[in-house]
Tab-separated table of C-alpha atoms in Angstrom:
chain	number	residue	atom	x	y	z
A	1	UNK	CA	-44.869	-15.841	24.560
A	2	UNK	CA	-41.796	-17.605	24.402
A	3	UNK	CA	-40.506	-19.527	21.031
A	4	UNK	CA	-38.015	-22.203	21.871
A	5	UNK	CA	-35.351	-22.846	19.013
A	6	UNK	CA	-33.644	-26.343	18.569
A	7	UNK	CA	-30.889	-28.069	16.523
A	8	UNK	CA	-31.917	-29.898	13.219
A	9	UNK	CA	-29.790	-32.566	14.333
A	10	UNK	CA	-31.087	-32.848	18.183
A	11	UNK	CA	-34.576	-31.648	19.704
A	12	UNK	CA	-32.738	-32.164	23.427
A	13	UNK	CA	-31.387	-28.317	24.358
A	14	UNK	CA	-33.791	-25.854	22.992
A	15	UNK	CA	-32.949	-21.822	23.525
A	16	UNK	CA	-34.480	-18.236	22.640
A	17	UNK	CA	-34.716	-16.548	19.604
A	18	UNK	CA	-32.668	-14.078	21.664
A	19	UNK	CA	-29.581	-16.825	22.356
A	20	UNK	CA	-29.592	-18.166	19.303
A	21	UNK	CA	-29.515	-15.633	17.513
A	22	UNK	CA	-26.448	-14.648	19.705
A	23	UNK	CA	-24.825	-18.561	18.989
A	24	UNK	CA	-25.312	-18.324	15.089
A	25	UNK	CA	-25.389	-22.255	14.969
A	26	UNK	CA	-26.162	-25.100	17.796
A	27	UNK	CA	-23.116	-26.503	19.693
A	28	UNK	CA	-23.761	-29.738	17.629
A	29	UNK	CA	-23.145	-27.957	14.246
A	30	UNK	CA	-26.862	-28.295	13.170
A	31	UNK	CA	-29.128	-25.032	12.292
A	32	UNK	CA	-31.633	-23.367	14.843
A	33	UNK	CA	-34.962	-24.180	14.034
A	34	UNK	CA	-38.386	-23.498	16.279
A	35	UNK	CA	-41.383	-26.100	15.889
A	36	UNK	CA	-44.055	-23.177	16.268
A	37	UNK	CA	-42.638	-22.127	12.716
A	38	UNK	CA	-46.837	-21.873	10.873
A	39	UNK	CA	-48.672	-21.953	14.256
A	40	UNK	CA	-49.512	-18.351	14.558
A	41	UNK	CA	-50.233	-17.529	10.898
A	42	UNK	CA	-49.065	-13.409	9.842
A	43	UNK	CA	-52.475	-12.175	8.273
A	44	UNK	CA	-52.970	-11.391	4.944
A	45	UNK	CA	-55.288	-8.564	5.051
A	46	UNK	CA	-52.722	-6.722	7.942
A	47	UNK	CA	-50.006	-6.674	5.427
A	48	UNK	CA	-51.877	-6.011	2.223
A	49	UNK	CA	-52.583	-2.547	4.144
A	50	UNK	CA	-49.147	-1.417	5.128
A	51	UNK	CA	-45.745	-0.580	4.331
A	52	UNK	CA	-42.700	-2.741	4.325
A	53	UNK	CA	-41.391	-1.358	7.615
A	54	UNK	CA	-44.683	-1.821	9.624
A	55	UNK	CA	-44.905	-6.193	8.130
A	56	UNK	CA	-41.329	-6.251	8.640
A	57	UNK	CA	-42.260	-5.583	12.542
A	58	UNK	CA	-45.245	-7.909	12.049
A	59	UNK	CA	-42.856	-10.775	11.078
A	60	UNK	CA	-39.953	-10.723	13.259
A	61	UNK	CA	-42.476	-10.361	16.373
A	62	UNK	CA	-44.132	-13.669	14.980
A	63	UNK	CA	-40.601	-15.780	14.305
A	64	UNK	CA	-38.674	-14.220	17.262
A	65	UNK	CA	-41.881	-13.424	19.834
A	66	UNK	CA	-38.967	-12.983	22.857
A	67	UNK	CA	-37.919	-9.540	21.407
A	68	UNK	CA	-40.620	-6.673	23.160
A	69	UNK	CA	-42.597	-4.599	20.831
A	70	UNK	CA	-40.505	-1.434	21.068
A	71	UNK	CA	-37.030	-3.487	20.537
A	72	UNK	CA	-38.269	-4.565	17.651
A	73	UNK	CA	-39.355	-0.428	16.384
A	74	UNK	CA	-36.009	0.711	17.360
A	75	UNK	CA	-34.609	-2.265	15.264
A	76	UNK	CA	-37.017	-1.416	11.945
A	77	UNK	CA	-36.775	2.018	11.868
A	78	UNK	CA	-32.900	1.931	12.263
A	79	UNK	CA	-32.534	-0.989	9.990
A	80	UNK	CA	-34.669	0.374	7.068
A	81	UNK	CA	-33.760	3.977	7.691
A	82	UNK	CA	-31.899	6.282	5.106
A	83	UNK	CA	-29.447	3.672	4.384
A	84	UNK	CA	-31.973	3.203	1.537
A	85	UNK	CA	-32.311	5.110	-2.082
A	86	UNK	CA	-36.184	4.508	-1.950
A	87	UNK	CA	-38.817	4.564	0.506
A	88	UNK	CA	-40.572	1.298	-0.333
A	89	UNK	CA	-37.584	-0.395	0.666
A	90	UNK	CA	-37.736	-3.469	-1.390
A	91	UNK	CA	-39.918	-2.127	-5.009
A	92	UNK	CA	-41.649	-4.094	-6.881
A	93	UNK	CA	-41.469	-3.149	-10.095
A	94	UNK	CA	-42.496	-5.259	-14.059
A	95	UNK	CA	-40.814	-7.318	-16.296
A	96	UNK	CA	-43.032	-8.307	-18.899
A	97	UNK	CA	-45.349	-9.838	-17.699
A	98	UNK	CA	-44.085	-10.686	-14.712
A	99	UNK	CA	-42.528	-8.637	-11.944
A	100	UNK	CA	-39.034	-8.057	-10.845
A	101	UNK	CA	-37.959	-7.481	-6.492
A	102	UNK	CA	-35.348	-5.428	-6.475
A	103	UNK	CA	-33.727	-6.014	-3.471
A	104	UNK	CA	-30.363	-3.841	-4.507
A	105	UNK	CA	-31.106	-0.998	-2.925
A	106	UNK	CA	-29.128	-1.029	0.482
A	107	UNK	CA	-25.977	0.646	1.232
A	108	UNK	CA	-24.068	-2.465	-0.413
A	109	UNK	CA	-26.633	-3.145	-3.297
A	110	UNK	CA	-27.340	-6.473	-2.803
A	111	UNK	CA	-31.023	-8.338	-1.114
A	112	UNK	CA	-28.210	-9.315	2.060
A	113	UNK	CA	-28.854	-5.513	3.034
A	114	UNK	CA	-32.627	-6.483	4.044
A	115	UNK	CA	-31.099	-9.187	6.804
A	116	UNK	CA	-27.334	-8.050	7.163
A	117	UNK	CA	-28.835	-3.878	8.549
A	118	UNK	CA	-31.071	-5.472	10.963
A	119	UNK	CA	-29.198	-8.344	12.705
A	120	UNK	CA	-26.556	-6.164	14.335
A	121	UNK	CA	-29.828	-4.873	15.561
A	122	UNK	CA	-31.171	-7.916	17.192
A	123	UNK	CA	-27.883	-8.846	17.910
A	124	UNK	CA	-27.183	-5.721	20.587
A	125	UNK	CA	-30.469	-5.931	21.783
A	126	UNK	CA	-29.906	-9.761	22.782
A	127	UNK	CA	-26.847	-9.030	24.913
A	128	UNK	CA	-29.070	-6.584	26.516
A	129	UNK	CA	-25.732	-4.689	27.953
A	130	UNK	CA	-23.930	-7.592	29.727
A	131	UNK	CA	-20.445	-6.713	28.413
A	132	UNK	CA	-20.316	-9.874	26.367
A	133	UNK	CA	-17.809	-9.384	23.583
A	134	UNK	CA	-18.960	-11.014	20.671
A	135	UNK	CA	-16.986	-11.349	16.830
A	136	UNK	CA	-18.647	-12.427	14.566
A	137	UNK	CA	-16.974	-15.022	11.520
A	138	UNK	CA	-18.310	-14.937	8.569
A	139	UNK	CA	-17.640	-16.742	5.016
A	140	UNK	CA	-19.064	-15.017	1.695
A	141	UNK	CA	-19.299	-15.480	-1.747
A	142	UNK	CA	-19.394	-12.116	-3.060
A	143	UNK	CA	-22.217	-10.282	-1.259
A	144	UNK	CA	-22.497	-11.443	2.005
A	145	UNK	CA	-19.181	-9.836	3.598
A	146	UNK	CA	-19.464	-6.014	2.785
A	147	UNK	CA	-23.315	-6.088	3.921
A	148	UNK	CA	-21.712	-7.297	7.096
A	149	UNK	CA	-18.411	-5.399	7.343
A	150	UNK	CA	-21.164	-2.460	6.373
A	151	UNK	CA	-23.417	-3.585	9.263
A	152	UNK	CA	-21.530	-4.492	12.140
A	153	UNK	CA	-18.296	-1.637	11.511
A	154	UNK	CA	-17.477	-0.132	14.588
A	155	UNK	CA	-20.482	-1.889	16.913
A	156	UNK	CA	-20.019	-1.404	20.275
A	157	UNK	CA	-18.556	-4.925	21.859
A	158	UNK	CA	-18.285	-6.687	18.868
A	159	UNK	CA	-16.187	-7.995	15.971
A	160	UNK	CA	-16.035	-9.451	12.442
A	161	UNK	CA	-13.812	-10.942	10.462
A	162	UNK	CA	-14.870	-12.056	6.718
A	163	UNK	CA	-12.983	-14.602	4.953
A	164	UNK	CA	-13.865	-14.753	0.874
A	165	UNK	CA	-12.274	-17.576	-2.048
A	166	UNK	CA	-9.750	-15.407	-3.344
A	167	UNK	CA	-10.094	-14.335	-6.976
A	168	UNK	CA	-13.397	-15.855	-7.178
A	169	UNK	CA	-15.300	-12.913	-6.675
A	170	UNK	CA	-16.766	-9.239	-8.869
A	171	UNK	CA	-13.724	-6.493	-8.704
A	172	UNK	CA	-16.591	-4.592	-7.573
A	173	UNK	CA	-17.512	-6.787	-4.997
A	174	UNK	CA	-13.443	-7.768	-3.899
A	175	UNK	CA	-13.432	-3.226	-3.312
A	176	UNK	CA	-16.311	-2.805	-1.765
A	177	UNK	CA	-14.413	-5.785	0.906
A	178	UNK	CA	-10.938	-4.650	1.463
A	179	UNK	CA	-11.977	-0.782	1.680
A	180	UNK	CA	-14.168	-1.378	4.820
A	181	UNK	CA	-12.506	1.103	7.049
A	182	UNK	CA	-14.012	0.316	11.312
A	183	UNK	CA	-12.027	-0.356	13.711
A	184	UNK	CA	-13.556	-3.705	14.078
A	185	UNK	CA	-13.077	-5.041	11.369
A	186	UNK	CA	-10.819	-7.890	9.001
A	187	UNK	CA	-11.207	-8.845	5.641
A	188	UNK	CA	-9.129	-12.213	4.311
A	189	UNK	CA	-8.465	-13.775	1.795
A	190	UNK	CA	-8.847	-17.510	1.106
A	191	UNK	CA	-6.837	-19.675	-1.226
A	192	UNK	CA	-9.701	-22.265	-2.475
A	193	UNK	CA	-13.564	-21.512	-3.324
A	194	UNK	CA	-16.295	-20.428	-1.194
A	195	UNK	CA	-17.602	-24.217	-0.125
A	196	UNK	CA	-13.831	-24.404	1.540
A	197	UNK	CA	-14.250	-20.958	3.280
A	198	UNK	CA	-17.954	-22.287	4.216
A	199	UNK	CA	-16.997	-25.655	5.654
A	200	UNK	CA	-13.809	-23.794	7.378
A	201	UNK	CA	-15.746	-21.632	9.268
A	202	UNK	CA	-18.482	-24.393	10.285
A	203	UNK	CA	-15.229	-26.208	11.579
A	204	UNK	CA	-13.848	-23.076	13.265
A	205	UNK	CA	-17.670	-23.064	15.577
A	206	UNK	CA	-16.834	-26.202	17.128
A	207	UNK	CA	-13.661	-26.075	17.594
A	208	UNK	CA	-13.868	-25.914	21.437
A	209	UNK	CA	-10.650	-25.565	22.438
A	210	UNK	CA	-10.406	-21.747	20.277
A	211	UNK	CA	-13.928	-20.997	21.836
A	212	UNK	CA	-11.854	-21.953	24.896
A	213	UNK	CA	-9.151	-19.365	24.944
A	214	UNK	CA	-11.630	-16.998	23.377
A	215	UNK	CA	-14.244	-17.712	26.401
A	216	UNK	CA	-10.992	-16.628	28.675
A	217	UNK	CA	-10.977	-13.702	27.899
A	218	UNK	CA	-14.537	-12.642	27.523
A	219	UNK	CA	-14.912	-13.225	23.506
A	220	UNK	CA	-17.814	-15.757	22.208
A	221	UNK	CA	-18.158	-16.631	18.261
A	222	UNK	CA	-21.326	-15.799	16.281
A	223	UNK	CA	-22.286	-15.851	12.454
A	224	UNK	CA	-23.519	-13.264	10.076
A	225	UNK	CA	-23.982	-16.333	7.286
A	226	UNK	CA	-28.173	-17.239	6.881
A	227	UNK	CA	-26.823	-20.726	9.036
A	228	UNK	CA	-28.166	-17.506	11.726
A	229	UNK	CA	-32.239	-17.449	11.514
A	230	UNK	CA	-31.724	-13.761	12.546
A	231	UNK	CA	-30.470	-13.988	9.012
A	232	UNK	CA	-32.638	-15.935	8.061
A	233	UNK	CA	-36.420	-13.983	9.841
A	234	UNK	CA	-35.871	-10.072	8.169
A	235	UNK	CA	-35.865	-12.011	4.551
A	236	UNK	CA	-39.481	-13.190	4.749
A	237	UNK	CA	-40.592	-9.800	5.335
A	238	UNK	CA	-39.839	-8.828	1.421
A	239	UNK	CA	-41.947	-11.684	0.557
A	240	UNK	CA	-44.871	-10.694	2.528
A	241	UNK	CA	-43.969	-6.653	1.555
A	242	UNK	CA	-44.336	-8.102	-2.607
A	243	UNK	CA	-47.354	-9.743	-2.420
A	244	UNK	CA	-48.803	-6.709	-0.862
A	245	UNK	CA	-47.418	-4.205	-4.120
A	246	UNK	CA	-49.236	-6.375	-6.041
A	247	UNK	CA	-52.918	-6.371	-4.142
A	248	UNK	CA	-52.135	-2.847	-3.792
A	249	UNK	CA	-51.259	-3.097	-8.455
A	250	UNK	CA	-54.811	-4.636	-8.319
A	251	UNK	CA	-52.066	-7.576	-10.064
A	252	UNK	CA	-53.498	-10.410	-7.871
A	253	UNK	CA	-56.212	-10.716	-5.498
A	254	UNK	CA	-56.359	-11.054	-2.058
A	255	UNK	CA	-55.242	-14.606	-1.041
A	256	UNK	CA	-54.511	-15.083	-4.917
A	257	UNK	CA	-51.344	-17.998	-5.005
A	258	UNK	CA	-47.837	-16.403	-6.422
A	259	UNK	CA	-44.990	-18.085	-7.587
A	260	UNK	CA	-41.295	-16.577	-7.064
A	261	UNK	CA	-38.294	-17.372	-9.196
A	262	UNK	CA	-34.792	-17.090	-6.957
A	263	UNK	CA	-31.713	-17.291	-7.790
A	264	UNK	CA	-29.971	-19.612	-5.156
A	265	UNK	CA	-26.380	-20.492	-3.684
A	266	UNK	CA	-26.759	-21.254	-0.146
A	267	UNK	CA	-30.556	-21.196	-0.203
A	268	UNK	CA	-30.844	-18.947	2.416
A	269	UNK	CA	-32.974	-16.779	0.092
A	270	UNK	CA	-35.442	-19.005	-0.951
A	271	UNK	CA	-35.772	-20.683	2.326
A	272	UNK	CA	-37.411	-17.631	3.849
A	273	UNK	CA	-40.107	-18.059	0.562
A	274	UNK	CA	-40.298	-21.554	2.562
A	275	UNK	CA	-40.676	-19.146	5.962
A	276	UNK	CA	-43.474	-17.113	4.448
A	277	UNK	CA	-46.235	-19.815	3.147
A	278	UNK	CA	-45.595	-21.797	6.738
A	279	UNK	CA	-46.789	-18.128	7.963
A	280	UNK	CA	-50.068	-17.698	4.988
A	281	UNK	CA	-48.130	-16.912	1.999
A	282	UNK	CA	-50.287	-17.719	-0.873
A	283	UNK	CA	-47.206	-19.578	-2.598
A	284	UNK	CA	-48.123	-21.763	-5.616
A	285	UNK	CA	-44.014	-22.816	-6.092
A	286	UNK	CA	-41.231	-21.230	-5.058
A	287	UNK	CA	-38.321	-22.065	-7.918
A	288	UNK	CA	-34.914	-22.560	-7.488
A	289	UNK	CA	-32.867	-20.608	-9.828
A	290	UNK	CA	-29.176	-22.489	-9.979
A	291	UNK	CA	-26.088	-21.638	-12.597
A	292	UNK	CA	-23.698	-24.504	-13.841
A	293	UNK	CA	-22.990	-25.408	-10.034
A	294	UNK	CA	-26.093	-26.942	-10.366
A	295	UNK	CA	-26.381	-28.938	-6.810
A	296	UNK	CA	-29.372	-27.670	-6.184
A	297	UNK	CA	-30.986	-29.027	-9.730
A	298	UNK	CA	-30.124	-32.728	-9.627
A	299	UNK	CA	-31.312	-33.264	-6.016
A	300	UNK	CA	-34.467	-31.956	-6.861
A	301	UNK	CA	-34.404	-33.179	-9.472
A	302	UNK	CA	-33.246	-36.743	-8.630
A	303	UNK	CA	-33.698	-36.813	-4.937
A	304	UNK	CA	-29.938	-37.289	-3.902
A	305	UNK	CA	-27.749	-34.294	-2.733
A	306	UNK	CA	-23.952	-35.101	-4.456
A	307	UNK	CA	-21.426	-32.521	-3.394
A	308	UNK	CA	-18.592	-34.200	-5.672
A	309	UNK	CA	-18.920	-32.339	-9.013
A	310	UNK	CA	-16.218	-30.218	-10.593
A	311	UNK	CA	-16.379	-26.422	-9.127
A	312	UNK	CA	-17.499	-24.106	-11.786
A	313	UNK	CA	-16.284	-20.361	-11.864
A	314	UNK	CA	-19.557	-18.195	-13.301
A	315	UNK	CA	-20.479	-14.227	-14.164
A	316	UNK	CA	-22.643	-14.983	-11.065
A	317	UNK	CA	-20.015	-16.052	-8.357
A	318	UNK	CA	-22.842	-15.156	-5.096
A	319	UNK	CA	-24.088	-18.830	-6.142
A	320	UNK	CA	-20.676	-20.751	-7.363
A	321	UNK	CA	-21.821	-23.176	-3.931
A	322	UNK	CA	-21.309	-26.354	-3.527
A	323	UNK	CA	-23.047	-27.248	-0.406
A	324	UNK	CA	-26.689	-25.249	0.661
A	325	UNK	CA	-26.217	-25.054	4.078
A	326	UNK	CA	-29.917	-23.586	4.724
A	327	UNK	CA	-30.886	-26.853	2.646
A	328	UNK	CA	-30.405	-28.049	6.470
A	329	UNK	CA	-33.167	-26.280	7.409
A	330	UNK	CA	-35.773	-27.558	4.810
A	331	UNK	CA	-35.132	-31.292	5.449
A	332	UNK	CA	-35.834	-30.627	9.116
A	333	UNK	CA	-39.404	-29.643	8.354
A	334	UNK	CA	-40.501	-31.492	5.300
A	335	UNK	CA	-39.702	-34.465	7.444
A	336	UNK	CA	-41.590	-33.499	10.206
A	337	UNK	CA	-38.984	-32.053	12.389
A	338	UNK	CA	-36.759	-35.725	12.079
A	339	UNK	CA	-33.789	-35.086	13.690
A	340	UNK	CA	-32.775	-38.303	12.988
A	341	UNK	CA	-32.526	-38.241	9.919
A	342	UNK	CA	-31.003	-35.115	9.407
A	343	UNK	CA	-28.406	-35.525	11.348
A	344	UNK	CA	-27.721	-38.982	9.334
A	345	UNK	CA	-27.802	-36.667	6.422
A	346	UNK	CA	-25.228	-34.258	7.436
A	347	UNK	CA	-23.419	-36.845	8.777
A	348	UNK	CA	-23.185	-38.878	5.152
A	349	UNK	CA	-22.612	-35.645	3.355
A	350	UNK	CA	-19.547	-34.410	5.346
A	351	UNK	CA	-18.011	-38.496	5.831
A	352	UNK	CA	-19.138	-39.596	2.008
A	353	UNK	CA	-20.053	-36.289	0.337
A	354	UNK	CA	-23.421	-37.570	-0.855
A	355	UNK	CA	-26.754	-38.311	0.332
A	356	UNK	CA	-29.999	-39.228	-0.758
A	357	UNK	CA	-33.884	-38.524	0.777
A	358	UNK	CA	-36.362	-40.401	1.560
A	359	UNK	CA	-39.051	-40.596	-1.244
A	360	UNK	CA	-41.866	-39.391	1.145
A	361	UNK	CA	-39.447	-36.227	2.076
A	362	UNK	CA	-38.614	-35.775	-1.262
A	363	UNK	CA	-42.806	-35.348	-2.078
A	364	UNK	CA	-43.574	-32.790	0.341
A	365	UNK	CA	-40.705	-31.276	-0.881
A	366	UNK	CA	-41.770	-31.152	-4.503
A	367	UNK	CA	-45.325	-29.657	-3.786
A	368	UNK	CA	-43.566	-26.271	-3.312
A	369	UNK	CA	-40.347	-26.572	-4.835
A	370	UNK	CA	-39.527	-26.611	-9.021
A	371	UNK	CA	-35.994	-25.969	-10.560
A	372	UNK	CA	-33.609	-24.904	-13.299
A	373	UNK	CA	-30.903	-24.009	-14.169
A	374	UNK	CA	-28.854	-21.280	-16.517
A	375	UNK	CA	-25.050	-21.617	-17.629
A	376	UNK	CA	-23.094	-18.629	-18.643
A	377	UNK	CA	-23.484	-18.043	-22.464
A	378	UNK	CA	-27.718	-18.825	-20.734
A	379	UNK	CA	-26.796	-15.574	-18.477
A	380	UNK	CA	-24.998	-13.587	-20.547
A	381	UNK	CA	-27.881	-14.108	-23.522
A	382	UNK	CA	-30.907	-13.508	-20.954
A	383	UNK	CA	-29.092	-9.938	-19.686
A	384	UNK	CA	-29.028	-9.089	-23.462
A	385	UNK	CA	-32.670	-10.007	-23.894
A	386	UNK	CA	-33.666	-8.018	-21.113
A	387	UNK	CA	-32.179	-4.986	-21.635
A	388	UNK	CA	-33.337	-5.071	-25.406
A	389	UNK	CA	-36.404	-5.905	-25.230
A	390	UNK	CA	-37.813	-4.805	-21.136
A	391	UNK	CA	-35.444	-1.550	-21.214
A	392	UNK	CA	-34.533	-3.782	-17.881
A	393	UNK	CA	-30.385	-3.609	-16.562
A	394	UNK	CA	-30.081	-7.102	-14.776
A	395	UNK	CA	-27.006	-8.453	-13.166
A	396	UNK	CA	-26.156	-11.844	-13.968
A	397	UNK	CA	-27.985	-13.874	-10.653
A	398	UNK	CA	-31.094	-12.027	-11.662
A	399	UNK	CA	-30.605	-13.243	-14.858
A	400	UNK	CA	-30.329	-16.896	-14.064
A	401	UNK	CA	-33.987	-16.899	-12.111
A	402	UNK	CA	-34.787	-15.208	-15.322
A	403	UNK	CA	-34.273	-17.491	-18.094
A	404	UNK	CA	-34.999	-20.399	-15.451
A	405	UNK	CA	-38.423	-18.652	-15.054
A	406	UNK	CA	-38.954	-18.286	-18.691
A	407	UNK	CA	-38.944	-21.550	-19.627
A	408	UNK	CA	-41.537	-22.640	-17.333
A	409	UNK	CA	-44.652	-23.065	-18.457
A	410	UNK	CA	-47.444	-20.241	-17.767
A	411	UNK	CA	-49.313	-21.616	-14.491
A	412	UNK	CA	-52.081	-19.331	-14.389
A	413	UNK	CA	-50.778	-16.980	-11.208
A	414	UNK	CA	-48.776	-14.222	-11.207
A	415	UNK	CA	-44.268	-14.574	-10.883
A	416	UNK	CA	-41.836	-12.359	-8.576
A	417	UNK	CA	-38.403	-12.715	-9.879
A	418	UNK	CA	-36.124	-11.623	-6.962
A	419	UNK	CA	-33.341	-9.758	-8.019
A	420	UNK	CA	-30.658	-10.547	-5.497
A	421	UNK	CA	-27.729	-7.440	-6.888
A	422	UNK	CA	-27.394	-4.279	-8.478
A	423	UNK	CA	-25.569	-4.720	-12.165
A	424	UNK	CA	-23.202	-2.784	-11.500
A	425	UNK	CA	-21.515	-4.779	-8.857
A	426	UNK	CA	-20.865	-7.000	-11.913
A	427	UNK	CA	-20.351	-4.352	-14.078
A	428	UNK	CA	-17.915	-6.285	-16.631
A	429	UNK	CA	-19.783	-8.851	-17.679
A	430	UNK	CA	-23.018	-6.758	-17.978
A	431	UNK	CA	-21.188	-4.975	-20.190
A	432	UNK	CA	-19.991	-8.076	-21.818
A	433	UNK	CA	-23.330	-9.451	-22.686
A	434	UNK	CA	-24.118	-6.314	-23.855
A	435	UNK	CA	-21.919	-6.680	-26.840
A	436	UNK	CA	-19.492	-4.194	-25.503
A	437	UNK	CA	-15.389	-5.284	-25.472
A	438	UNK	CA	-14.364	-5.196	-22.222
A	439	UNK	CA	-10.973	-6.753	-22.481
A	440	UNK	CA	-8.184	-4.942	-20.176
A	441	UNK	CA	-10.576	-2.749	-18.585
A	442	UNK	CA	-10.634	-2.645	-14.908
A	443	UNK	CA	-14.293	-2.457	-13.228
A	444	UNK	CA	-14.269	0.867	-12.710
A	445	UNK	CA	-13.554	1.409	-17.410
A	446	UNK	CA	-16.636	-1.045	-17.432
A	447	UNK	CA	-18.870	1.347	-14.939
A	448	UNK	CA	-18.267	3.689	-16.982
A	449	UNK	CA	-19.179	2.382	-20.004
A	450	UNK	CA	-22.248	0.828	-18.929
A	451	UNK	CA	-23.322	4.554	-17.724
A	452	UNK	CA	-22.519	5.159	-20.966
A	453	UNK	CA	-24.347	2.118	-23.331
A	454	UNK	CA	-26.790	2.342	-21.206
A	455	UNK	CA	-28.212	5.593	-19.888
A	456	UNK	CA	-28.677	4.199	-16.259
A	457	UNK	CA	-25.981	5.748	-13.255
A	458	UNK	CA	-23.975	2.971	-11.247
A	459	UNK	CA	-25.043	3.517	-7.364
A	460	UNK	CA	-22.963	6.996	-5.966
A	461	UNK	CA	-21.492	3.997	-2.929
A	462	UNK	CA	-20.370	1.593	-6.231
A	463	UNK	CA	-18.878	4.631	-8.080
A	464	UNK	CA	-17.400	6.021	-4.766
A	465	UNK	CA	-15.341	3.090	-4.557
A	466	UNK	CA	-12.691	4.406	-6.674
A	467	UNK	CA	-11.401	6.466	-4.595
A	468	UNK	CA	-11.419	4.016	-1.199
A	469	UNK	CA	-7.718	2.892	-0.282
A	470	UNK	CA	-7.525	-0.214	-0.080
A	471	UNK	CA	-7.129	-1.146	4.019
A	472	UNK	CA	-7.217	-5.018	3.861
A	473	UNK	CA	-4.792	-7.110	1.348
A	474	UNK	CA	-4.580	-10.504	3.546
A	475	UNK	CA	-4.334	-13.599	2.337
A	476	UNK	CA	-4.382	-16.910	3.599
A	477	UNK	CA	-4.324	-21.230	3.185
A	478	UNK	CA	-7.851	-22.751	4.768
A	479	UNK	CA	-6.079	-24.086	7.886
A	480	UNK	CA	-4.926	-20.623	8.371
A	481	UNK	CA	-8.358	-19.354	9.235
A	482	UNK	CA	-8.601	-20.379	12.528
A	483	UNK	CA	-5.935	-18.485	13.838
A	484	UNK	CA	-6.892	-15.075	11.445
A	485	UNK	CA	-9.662	-14.826	13.671
A	486	UNK	CA	-7.811	-15.110	16.836
A	487	UNK	CA	-5.648	-12.560	15.679
A	488	UNK	CA	-8.569	-10.840	14.400
A	489	UNK	CA	-9.808	-11.771	18.277
A	490	UNK	CA	-6.607	-10.392	20.060
A	491	UNK	CA	-6.030	-6.619	17.778
A	492	UNK	CA	-9.918	-6.015	18.585
A	493	UNK	CA	-10.869	-7.037	21.780
A	494	UNK	CA	-7.421	-7.826	23.335
């Protein structure tokens, strides 16, 4: 069976999931979606009787059915192997009366590993040894960059260029990227915000002249951001697997609903939960947790998405985003596949900086999604309280979600807080939240102090960065990102 994908902005040209994954983004700037989502539900009984690897094969086989079973089995085995520090991959652990879904046990200590250990393998299968050369171009607010670099480094026939906002990621996040070895990798800081980086990456994908020049050398661009359906599909797995873990713990009976609270910036992580619900997972609510850049909280409250606001640099930098790209996919599904509406809304956002969604569409969205926000002071307090009261150390993004979850009235369901990164990726801010002075301390001094204070141990893949050599020191303006991509392609492929 072949499931076809098409743009959120036009149902005209359909492609297979392999083609969609290789392309990353549709030619008209839309995101690839499938109208078959939910037609083939995932068996809850099967999921609850198996582990993460089997569930990954089942979920991916449902969403990407033009991949053969043996192809997916090989991808899953490679993506979720010894590079993870627990055989559970994404374990669920107690968090007081709630639960914590730990998504940071992969090689870069962030939830992006679940998808970005898988995506290069899906791409390699999709290429099928046809000799095509692919340059992955990705903007990151902090975690996607390292996860993409780690996943694609030295993959034959593939290059990867990562852009991050200069001075707006944590010390550890920056070091993870700039010390990345590999003959096919390029990293560049951009003077501006993540939205500047992401907006320019989208423009690069729509630059026909650049595409023609690269095609002349046999090179095509693709994306490792969550705009790529190959990034989104693997994340659906951990929602199903988390539910199975709760069933095996006798925390829920099979079929009972569960609520998930997700720290959210670009909307991909929580959208994967929506995909899981469409595939049959019993989800009561998906709670969107925002930091001071609360454009999503305002949208879900008012029905108007308005990026015309001050940008706030926060202690949860991976959520410092004002244009949440994956929301476009939700608008498509909530409007029952109205490409014309979605295209109009995206045009308004580009031209005017805002759009307002029809009431009927917002009613559909609000039937599943709730929201809340936490500023930096509330985030710090939550880190402190969670450590003091529960003996659980969490990072600032997780703390945003826990603050929002704690503020919600009990709804009778088991509630799961998604923990998206190791606290040691943000050791300075976590240490400061615990009441320790950090003035004049670099990331590694803070890491050592946090270990001493809490008796916990920093992941080796982070602590070993202190011996890493800085290999990438490029900085550019937004307008020069396209030229950087073109020069990276020349260096990697020519």
